[in-house]
Coordinates of C-alpha atoms and ligand atoms in Angstrom, one line a residue:
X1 CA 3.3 13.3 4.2
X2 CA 2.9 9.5 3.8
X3 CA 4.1 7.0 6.2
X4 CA 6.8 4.3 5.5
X5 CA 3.4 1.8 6.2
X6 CA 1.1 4.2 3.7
X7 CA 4.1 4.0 1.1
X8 CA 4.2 0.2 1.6
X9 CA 0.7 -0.4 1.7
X10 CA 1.1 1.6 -2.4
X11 CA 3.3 -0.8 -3.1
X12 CA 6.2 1.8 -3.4
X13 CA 10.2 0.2 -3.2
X14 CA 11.6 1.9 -0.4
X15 CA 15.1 1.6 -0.1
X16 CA 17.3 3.1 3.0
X17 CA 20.7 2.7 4.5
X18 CA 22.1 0.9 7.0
X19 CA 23.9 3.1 9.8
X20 CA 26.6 1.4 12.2
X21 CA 29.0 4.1 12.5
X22 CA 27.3 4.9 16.1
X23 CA 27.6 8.9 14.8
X24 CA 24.1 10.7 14.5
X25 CA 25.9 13.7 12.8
X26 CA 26.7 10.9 10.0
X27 CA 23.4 9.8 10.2
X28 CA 22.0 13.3 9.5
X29 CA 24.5 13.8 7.1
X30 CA 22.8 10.3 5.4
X31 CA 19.2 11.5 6.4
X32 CA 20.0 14.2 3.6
X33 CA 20.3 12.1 0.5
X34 CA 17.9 9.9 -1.5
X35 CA 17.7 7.1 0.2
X36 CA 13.9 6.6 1.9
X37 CA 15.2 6.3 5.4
X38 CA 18.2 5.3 7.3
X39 CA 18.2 2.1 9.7
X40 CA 20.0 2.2 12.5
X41 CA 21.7 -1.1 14.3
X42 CA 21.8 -1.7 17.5
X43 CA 22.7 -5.3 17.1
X44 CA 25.8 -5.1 15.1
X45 CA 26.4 -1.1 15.0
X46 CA 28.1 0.4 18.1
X47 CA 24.7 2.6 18.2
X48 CA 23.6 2.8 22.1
X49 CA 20.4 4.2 24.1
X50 CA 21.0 7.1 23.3
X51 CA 22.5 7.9 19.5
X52 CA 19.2 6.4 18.8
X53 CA 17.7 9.2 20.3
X54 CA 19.4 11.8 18.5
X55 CA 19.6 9.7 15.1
X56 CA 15.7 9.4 15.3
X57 CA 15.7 13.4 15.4
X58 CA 17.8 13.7 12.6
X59 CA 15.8 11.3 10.2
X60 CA 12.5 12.5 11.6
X61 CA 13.9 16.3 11.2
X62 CA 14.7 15.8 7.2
X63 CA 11.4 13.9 6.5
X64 CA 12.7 10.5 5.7
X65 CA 11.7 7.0 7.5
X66 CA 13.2 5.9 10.7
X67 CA 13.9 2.5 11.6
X68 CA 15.8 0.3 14.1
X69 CA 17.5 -3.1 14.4
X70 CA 17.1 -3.9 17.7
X71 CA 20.0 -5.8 19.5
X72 CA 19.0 -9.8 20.2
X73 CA 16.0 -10.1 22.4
X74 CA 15.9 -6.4 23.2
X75 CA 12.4 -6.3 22.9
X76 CA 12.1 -2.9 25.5
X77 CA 14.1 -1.3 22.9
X78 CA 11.3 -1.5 20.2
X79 CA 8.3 0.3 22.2
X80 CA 11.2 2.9 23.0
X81 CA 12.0 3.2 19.4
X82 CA 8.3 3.5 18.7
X83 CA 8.1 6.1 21.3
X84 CA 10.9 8.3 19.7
X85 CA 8.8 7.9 16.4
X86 CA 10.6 5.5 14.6
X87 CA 8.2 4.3 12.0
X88 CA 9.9 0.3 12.0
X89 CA 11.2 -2.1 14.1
X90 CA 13.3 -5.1 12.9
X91 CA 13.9 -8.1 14.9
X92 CA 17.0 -9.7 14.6
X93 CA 17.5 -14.1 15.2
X94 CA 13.6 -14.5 15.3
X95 CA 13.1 -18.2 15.0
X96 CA 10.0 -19.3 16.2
X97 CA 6.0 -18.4 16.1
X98 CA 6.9 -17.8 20.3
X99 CA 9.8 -15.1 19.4
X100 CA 7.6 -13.7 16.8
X101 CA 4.6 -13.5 19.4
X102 CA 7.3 -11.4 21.5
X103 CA 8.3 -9.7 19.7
X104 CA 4.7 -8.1 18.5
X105 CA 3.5 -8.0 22.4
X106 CA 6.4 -4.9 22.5
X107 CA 5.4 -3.8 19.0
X108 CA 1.9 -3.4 19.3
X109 CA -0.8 -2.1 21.5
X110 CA -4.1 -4.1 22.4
X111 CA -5.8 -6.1 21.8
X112 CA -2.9 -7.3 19.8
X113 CA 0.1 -6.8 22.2
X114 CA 1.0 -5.0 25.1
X115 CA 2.9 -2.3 24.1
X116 CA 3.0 0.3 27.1
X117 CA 1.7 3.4 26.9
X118 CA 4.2 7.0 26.5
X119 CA 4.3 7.9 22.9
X120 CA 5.7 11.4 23.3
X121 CA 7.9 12.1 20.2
X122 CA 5.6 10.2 17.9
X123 CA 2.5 12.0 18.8
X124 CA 4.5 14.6 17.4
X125 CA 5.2 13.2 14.6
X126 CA 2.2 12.3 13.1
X127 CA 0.4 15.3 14.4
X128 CA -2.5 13.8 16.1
X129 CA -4.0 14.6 19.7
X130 CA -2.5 11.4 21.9
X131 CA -5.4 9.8 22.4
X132 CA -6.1 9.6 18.4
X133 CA -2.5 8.1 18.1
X134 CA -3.7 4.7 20.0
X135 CA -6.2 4.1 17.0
X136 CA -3.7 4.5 14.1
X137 CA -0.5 3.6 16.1
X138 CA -0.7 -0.3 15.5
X139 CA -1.2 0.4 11.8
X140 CA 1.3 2.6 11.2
X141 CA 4.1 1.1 13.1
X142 CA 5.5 -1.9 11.6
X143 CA 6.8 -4.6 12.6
X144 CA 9.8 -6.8 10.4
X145 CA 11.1 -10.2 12.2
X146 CA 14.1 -11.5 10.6
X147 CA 15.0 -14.8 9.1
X148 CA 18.2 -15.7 8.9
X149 CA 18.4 -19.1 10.2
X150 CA 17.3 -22.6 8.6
X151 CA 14.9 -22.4 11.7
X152 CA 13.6 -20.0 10.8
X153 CA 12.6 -20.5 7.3
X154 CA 11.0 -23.9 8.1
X155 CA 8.6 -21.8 10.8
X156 CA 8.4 -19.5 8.5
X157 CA 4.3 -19.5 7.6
X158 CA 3.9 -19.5 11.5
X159 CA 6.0 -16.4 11.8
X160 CA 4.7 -14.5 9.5
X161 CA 1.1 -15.3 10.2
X162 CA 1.6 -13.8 13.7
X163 CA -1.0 -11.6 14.7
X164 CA 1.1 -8.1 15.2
X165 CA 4.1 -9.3 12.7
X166 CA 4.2 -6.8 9.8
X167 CA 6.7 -8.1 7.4
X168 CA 9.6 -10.1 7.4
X169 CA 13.2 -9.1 6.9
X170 CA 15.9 -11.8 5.3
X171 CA 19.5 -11.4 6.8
X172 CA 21.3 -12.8 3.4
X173 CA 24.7 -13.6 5.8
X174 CA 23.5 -15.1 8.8
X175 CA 21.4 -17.3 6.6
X176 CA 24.1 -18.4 4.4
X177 CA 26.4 -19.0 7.8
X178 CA 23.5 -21.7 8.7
X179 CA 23.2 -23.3 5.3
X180 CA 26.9 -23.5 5.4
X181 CA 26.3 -25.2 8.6
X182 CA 29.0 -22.6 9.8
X183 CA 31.7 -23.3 6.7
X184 CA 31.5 -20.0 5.6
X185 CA 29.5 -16.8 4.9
X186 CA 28.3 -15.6 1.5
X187 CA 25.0 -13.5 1.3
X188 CA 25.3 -14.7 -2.5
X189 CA 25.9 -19.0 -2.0
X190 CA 23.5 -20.6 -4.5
X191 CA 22.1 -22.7 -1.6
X192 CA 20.2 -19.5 -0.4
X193 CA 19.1 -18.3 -3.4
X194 CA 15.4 -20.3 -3.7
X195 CA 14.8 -20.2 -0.4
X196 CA 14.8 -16.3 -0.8
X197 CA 13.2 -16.1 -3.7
X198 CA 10.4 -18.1 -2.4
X199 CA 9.9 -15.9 1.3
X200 CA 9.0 -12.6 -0.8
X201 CA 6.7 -14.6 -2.8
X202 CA 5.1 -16.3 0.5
X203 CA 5.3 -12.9 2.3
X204 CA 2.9 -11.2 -0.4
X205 CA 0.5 -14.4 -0.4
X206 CA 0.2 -13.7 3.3
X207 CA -0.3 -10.1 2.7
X208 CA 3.0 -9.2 4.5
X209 CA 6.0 -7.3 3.6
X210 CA 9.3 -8.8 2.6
X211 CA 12.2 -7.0 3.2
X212 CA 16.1 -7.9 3.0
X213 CA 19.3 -6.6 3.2
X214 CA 21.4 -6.7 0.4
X215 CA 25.4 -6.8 1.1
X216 CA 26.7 -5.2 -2.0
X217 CA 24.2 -2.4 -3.9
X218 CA 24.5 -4.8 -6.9
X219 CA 22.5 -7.7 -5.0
X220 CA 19.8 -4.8 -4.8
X221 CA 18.4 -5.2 -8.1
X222 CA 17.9 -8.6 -7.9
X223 CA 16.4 -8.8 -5.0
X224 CA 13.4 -6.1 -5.8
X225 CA 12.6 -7.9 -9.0
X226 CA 12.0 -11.4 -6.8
X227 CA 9.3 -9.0 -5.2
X228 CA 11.3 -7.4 -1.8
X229 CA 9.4 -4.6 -1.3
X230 CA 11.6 -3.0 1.3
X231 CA 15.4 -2.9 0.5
X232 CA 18.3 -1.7 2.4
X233 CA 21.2 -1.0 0.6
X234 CA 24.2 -2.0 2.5
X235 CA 25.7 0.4 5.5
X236 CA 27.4 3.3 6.2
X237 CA 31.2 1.7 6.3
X238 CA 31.0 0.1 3.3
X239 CA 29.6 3.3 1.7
X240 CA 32.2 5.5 3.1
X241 CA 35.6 2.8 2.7
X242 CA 34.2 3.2 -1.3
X243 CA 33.7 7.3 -1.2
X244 CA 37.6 6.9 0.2
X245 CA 38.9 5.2 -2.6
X246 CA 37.1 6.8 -5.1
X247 CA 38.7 9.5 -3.8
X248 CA 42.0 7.8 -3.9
X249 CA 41.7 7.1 -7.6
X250 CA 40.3 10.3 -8.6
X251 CA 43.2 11.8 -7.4
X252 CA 45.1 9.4 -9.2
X253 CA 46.9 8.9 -6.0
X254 CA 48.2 4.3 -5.8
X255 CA 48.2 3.1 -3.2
X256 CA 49.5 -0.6 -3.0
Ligands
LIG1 C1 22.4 -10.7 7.9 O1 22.6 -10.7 6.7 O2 22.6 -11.7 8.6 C2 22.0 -9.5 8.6 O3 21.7 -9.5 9.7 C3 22.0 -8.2 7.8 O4 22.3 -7.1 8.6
LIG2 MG1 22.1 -11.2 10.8

């Protein structure tokens, strides 16, 4: 089976969902539809230590691509993600070359990083003897910092040129949040628009990844066609407050 990095590398659109319900009996439930994969949040989701544990099983288990958000400068929890056999790490409020460079010391064994030995789970996963992991591990393990401050997009060639940083990963909110100078959020204010636009195009001239989050799974469209590669389509309590009132209106049930 390919990897989420072999499927990139294709140039294949991979599009997952966003789990913050903290429930890896969701998450399995998730893990069984079409989506490529299923991110789960430690930042904003109430996903702890250990739901990511049994969340990673479930992914891994039906054959779809695990990845985590790791909570603000959690950096120990992306070498224990890897461990577990998540295929992806994204790093939330990464604003400099320096956070970057941290970021990819946890991410990524040497001479790139220092990522600590103990791969258990994803020896496992990709079926190799342990010691063959540590030549393909820093390939196929990848590595997304986020941008989702003005900071960040004006470092943004020197944090995506960081030896050991995969891709990068636009948070639409947070960004707009900044731009707004703190007036308001909107994933879709015109202000963020360009800017956006123009990190997937820098990304590929790097030979990077872009991926992004889009809010509502009507952004998602737009966003693949400026060139993001890897989309996630909104989160779990978004999808499950629609399923509800779909439900609602199918049985022609009002309420007001
Ligand atoms: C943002 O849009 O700021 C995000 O972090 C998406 O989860
Ligand atoms: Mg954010």
């Amino acid at each position: 089976m390919l990897t989420f990095a072999d499927r990139m590398h294709k140039g294949e659109t991979i599009y997952t969902l966003w789990s913050q319900v903290g429930s890896p009996q969701l998450v399995a439930q998730f893990a069984l539809s079409d989506f490529d994969g299923i991110v789960i949040d430690m930042q904003h989701g109430v996903h702890s230590d250990d739901t990511v544990v049994t969340s990673g099983e479930a992914i891994i288990a039906a054959d779809k691509i695990a990845i985590v958000r790791l909570p603000v400068d959690r950096f120990d929890a992306a070498s224990r993600a890897l461990d577990l056999g998540y295929e992806a790490v994204i790093a939330p409020m990464i604003n400099t070359k320096q956070d970057a460079q941290t970021f990819a010391k946890f991410m990524k064994y040497p001479p790139i990083g220092e990522r600590s030995w103990g791969p258990g789970r994803a020896v496992q996963q990709h079926k190799v003897k342990s010691a063959d992991y540590l030549q393909i591990a820093n390939q196929q393990t990848l590595a997304f910092a986020m941008i989702e401050t003005r900071k960040a997009y004006e470092n943004f060639d020197e944090i995506i040129s960081t030896d050991g940083i995969d891709g990068i990963f636009v948070g639409p909110s947070d960004l707009s949040i900044d731009f707004a100078n703190g007036a308001g959020v909107d994933p879709n204010m015109p202000e963020t628009q360009q800017p956006m636009k123009d990190m997937a195009i820098r990304a590929k001239q790097h030979g990077k990844f872009a991926g992004i989050f889009a809010r509502n799974p009507e952004d998602a469209p737009r966003y693949t066609s400026w060139g993001y590669q890897f989309v996630n389509v909104s989160y779990d309590g978004a999808l499950l407050a629609d399923g509800c009132q779909s439900y609602l209106e199918r049985a022609e049930i009002s309420k007001k």
